[in-house]
Amino acid sequence: MKSLGAFVLSSIMLLCCISCELITEKKTQVKDKLFPTFDSEISDTPANKRRFAEFIKVKLSPDVKNIYCFDDAIGINSDYMFSFSCNEATAQEIIEIHNLDIDTINVDNAFSLQHDFDWWNKEDIRKLQKYSWSNGNNYHKYFWYDSRLEKAYFFDFDL
């Protein structure tokens, strides 16, 4: 009888632990959906990987690392900045998925809307070929890729 009671008690405790973990996980998912986290201070956080998947829309393959991201979604305008390492194939996939075209004018990089971070060097970005897309109105996507360093920058914004 003693061992049956111990078994029942340990089973209840195990179920409680599993239930608490599920509740915590669900709470995190709901919170993340309502108030998504962007971590501009630490790369490759679980939140940054989730944002990468949401915005960049490519598989998080082994070549994708050093993911930093930032959002400024307060007010009527929003902008989202991503910096990460990836190979040429992943960069090409991003260009295709987002229907980005080579920006032959390559003048307006919207640097005034962007924020300053160590991982977002505007002087280095200025030297790269920009790929862009616009809905013809006020929503834009810019992408730069440094094939020598295998470094990518993605800027998503509206005005």
CSV table of C-alpha atoms in Angstrom, one decimal:
chain,number,residue,atom,x,y,z
A,1,MET,CA,0.0,0.0,0.0
A,2,LYS,CA,2.8,2.4,0.8
A,3,SER,CA,4.4,2.1,-2.6
A,4,LEU,CA,1.0,2.7,-4.3
A,5,GLY,CA,0.5,5.9,-2.3
A,6,ALA,CA,4.1,7.0,-3.1
A,7,PHE,CA,3.4,6.2,-6.8
A,8,VAL,CA,0.2,8.2,-6.8
A,9,LEU,CA,1.8,11.1,-5.0
A,10,SER,CA,4.8,11.2,-7.4
A,11,SER,CA,2.4,10.9,-10.4
A,12,ILE,CA,0.4,13.9,-9.1
A,13,MET,CA,3.6,15.9,-8.6
A,14,LEU,CA,4.8,15.0,-12.1
A,15,LEU,CA,1.5,16.1,-13.6
A,16,CYS,CA,1.6,19.3,-11.7
A,17,CYS,CA,5.1,20.1,-13.0
A,18,ILE,CA,4.1,19.3,-16.5
A,19,SER,CA,1.0,21.5,-16.2
A,20,CYS,CA,3.1,24.4,-14.8
A,21,GLU,CA,5.6,24.1,-17.7
A,22,LEU,CA,2.8,24.1,-20.2
A,23,ILE,CA,1.1,27.1,-18.6
A,24,THR,CA,4.4,29.0,-18.5
A,25,GLU,CA,5.1,28.1,-22.1
A,26,LYS,CA,1.6,29.2,-23.3
A,27,LYS,CA,1.9,32.4,-21.2
A,28,THR,CA,5.2,33.2,-22.9
A,29,GLN,CA,3.7,32.5,-26.4
A,30,VAL,CA,0.7,34.8,-25.7
A,31,LYS,CA,2.9,37.6,-24.3
A,32,ASP,CA,5.3,37.2,-27.2
A,33,LYS,CA,2.4,37.5,-29.7
A,34,LEU,CA,1.1,40.7,-28.0
A,35,PHE,CA,4.4,42.3,-27.1
A,36,PRO,CA,7.1,40.7,-29.3
A,37,THR,CA,10.6,40.8,-27.9
A,38,PHE,CA,13.5,42.2,-30.0
A,39,ASP,CA,16.9,41.8,-28.4
A,40,SER,CA,19.4,44.5,-29.7
A,41,GLU,CA,22.0,43.7,-27.0
A,42,ILE,CA,22.5,40.0,-27.3
A,43,SER,CA,22.7,37.9,-30.5
A,44,ASP,CA,20.9,34.6,-31.2
A,45,THR,CA,18.4,34.8,-28.3
A,46,PRO,CA,15.3,32.7,-28.7
A,47,ALA,CA,13.3,35.9,-29.3
A,48,ASN,CA,15.7,37.1,-32.0
A,49,LYS,CA,15.4,33.7,-33.7
A,50,ARG,CA,11.6,33.9,-33.6
A,51,ARG,CA,11.6,37.5,-35.0
A,52,PHE,CA,14.0,36.3,-37.7
A,53,ALA,CA,11.6,33.6,-38.8
A,54,GLU,CA,8.6,36.0,-38.7
A,55,PHE,CA,10.2,38.9,-40.7
A,56,ILE,CA,13.0,37.3,-42.8
A,57,LYS,CA,10.9,34.2,-43.6
A,58,VAL,CA,13.7,31.8,-44.4
A,59,LYS,CA,14.6,28.7,-42.6
A,60,LEU,CA,17.0,29.2,-39.7
A,61,SER,CA,19.8,27.1,-41.3
A,62,PRO,CA,23.2,26.5,-39.7
A,63,ASP,CA,24.8,29.4,-41.6
A,64,VAL,CA,22.4,31.9,-40.0
A,65,LYS,CA,23.9,33.2,-36.8
A,66,ASN,CA,24.8,36.4,-34.9
A,67,ILE,CA,21.2,37.5,-35.2
A,68,TYR,CA,20.5,40.9,-33.7
A,69,CYS,CA,17.2,42.8,-34.1
A,70,PHE,CA,15.5,45.9,-33.0
A,71,ASP,CA,12.1,47.4,-33.4
A,72,ASP,CA,10.6,50.8,-33.1
A,73,ALA,CA,6.9,50.4,-33.3
A,74,ILE,CA,5.8,53.2,-31.1
A,75,GLY,CA,3.7,55.9,-32.8
A,76,ILE,CA,2.3,55.8,-36.3
A,77,ASN,CA,5.4,54.6,-38.0
A,78,SER,CA,7.4,51.4,-37.4
A,79,ASP,CA,10.8,50.1,-38.3
A,80,TYR,CA,12.5,46.8,-37.8
A,81,MET,CA,16.3,46.2,-38.1
A,82,PHE,CA,18.0,42.9,-38.4
A,83,SER,CA,21.7,42.1,-38.7
A,84,PHE,CA,23.0,38.5,-39.1
A,85,SER,CA,25.5,36.3,-40.7
A,86,CYS,CA,24.5,34.0,-43.5
A,87,ASN,CA,25.9,32.4,-46.7
A,88,GLU,CA,25.3,33.6,-50.3
A,89,ALA,CA,22.6,31.0,-50.9
A,90,THR,CA,20.6,32.2,-47.9
A,91,ALA,CA,21.0,35.9,-49.0
A,92,GLN,CA,19.7,35.0,-52.4
A,93,GLU,CA,16.7,33.2,-50.9
A,94,ILE,CA,15.9,36.3,-48.9
A,95,ILE,CA,16.1,38.4,-52.0
A,96,GLU,CA,13.7,36.1,-53.8
A,97,ILE,CA,11.2,35.6,-50.9
A,98,HIS,CA,10.8,39.4,-50.5
A,99,ASN,CA,10.8,40.2,-54.2
A,100,LEU,CA,13.7,42.5,-53.7
A,101,ASP,CA,15.3,44.2,-56.7
A,102,ILE,CA,18.7,45.8,-57.1
A,103,ASP,CA,18.4,49.5,-56.2
A,104,THR,CA,20.2,51.1,-59.1
A,105,ILE,CA,19.9,54.6,-57.6
A,106,ASN,CA,21.1,53.3,-54.2
A,107,VAL,CA,20.8,56.8,-52.7
A,108,ASP,CA,18.1,56.8,-50.0
A,109,ASN,CA,19.1,54.3,-47.4
A,110,ALA,CA,16.6,55.7,-44.8
A,111,PHE,CA,19.5,56.1,-42.4
A,112,SER,CA,17.7,58.8,-40.5
A,113,LEU,CA,15.1,56.3,-39.5
A,114,GLN,CA,17.6,53.7,-38.3
A,115,HIS,CA,19.1,53.5,-34.9
A,116,ASP,CA,22.8,53.2,-34.0
A,117,PHE,CA,24.2,49.9,-32.8
A,118,ASP,CA,27.6,48.3,-33.0
A,119,TRP,CA,26.0,45.6,-35.2
A,120,TRP,CA,24.5,48.2,-37.6
A,121,ASN,CA,27.4,50.2,-39.1
A,122,LYS,CA,25.8,52.7,-41.5
A,123,GLU,CA,29.2,53.5,-43.0
A,124,ASP,CA,29.8,49.9,-43.9
A,125,ILE,CA,26.2,49.5,-45.1
A,126,ARG,CA,26.5,52.6,-47.3
A,127,LYS,CA,29.2,50.8,-49.4
A,128,LEU,CA,27.0,47.8,-50.1
A,129,GLN,CA,24.6,47.2,-52.9
A,130,LYS,CA,21.1,47.7,-51.7
A,131,TYR,CA,18.1,45.6,-52.7
A,132,SER,CA,14.7,47.1,-52.1
A,133,TRP,CA,11.0,46.5,-52.3
A,134,SER,CA,8.1,48.9,-51.8
A,135,ASN,CA,4.4,48.5,-52.0
A,136,GLY,CA,4.4,51.8,-54.0
A,137,ASN,CA,3.1,53.7,-51.1
A,138,ASN,CA,4.7,53.9,-47.6
A,139,TYR,CA,5.9,50.3,-46.8
A,140,HIS,CA,9.5,49.4,-47.7
A,141,LYS,CA,12.1,46.7,-47.3
A,142,TYR,CA,15.8,47.2,-47.7
A,143,PHE,CA,18.4,44.5,-47.8
A,144,TRP,CA,22.2,44.7,-48.0
A,145,TYR,CA,24.6,41.7,-48.2
A,146,ASP,CA,28.4,41.8,-47.8
A,147,SER,CA,29.5,38.6,-49.5
A,148,ARG,CA,33.1,39.0,-48.3
A,149,LEU,CA,32.1,39.0,-44.6
A,150,GLU,CA,28.9,37.0,-45.2
A,151,LYS,CA,27.0,39.7,-43.3
A,152,ALA,CA,23.4,40.7,-44.0
A,153,TYR,CA,21.3,43.7,-43.0
A,154,PHE,CA,17.5,43.8,-43.3
A,155,PHE,CA,15.5,47.0,-42.7
A,156,ASP,CA,11.7,46.8,-42.8
A,157,PHE,CA,9.8,50.1,-42.3
A,158,ASP,CA,6.8,52.2,-43.0
A,159,LEU,CA,6.3,56.0,-43.1
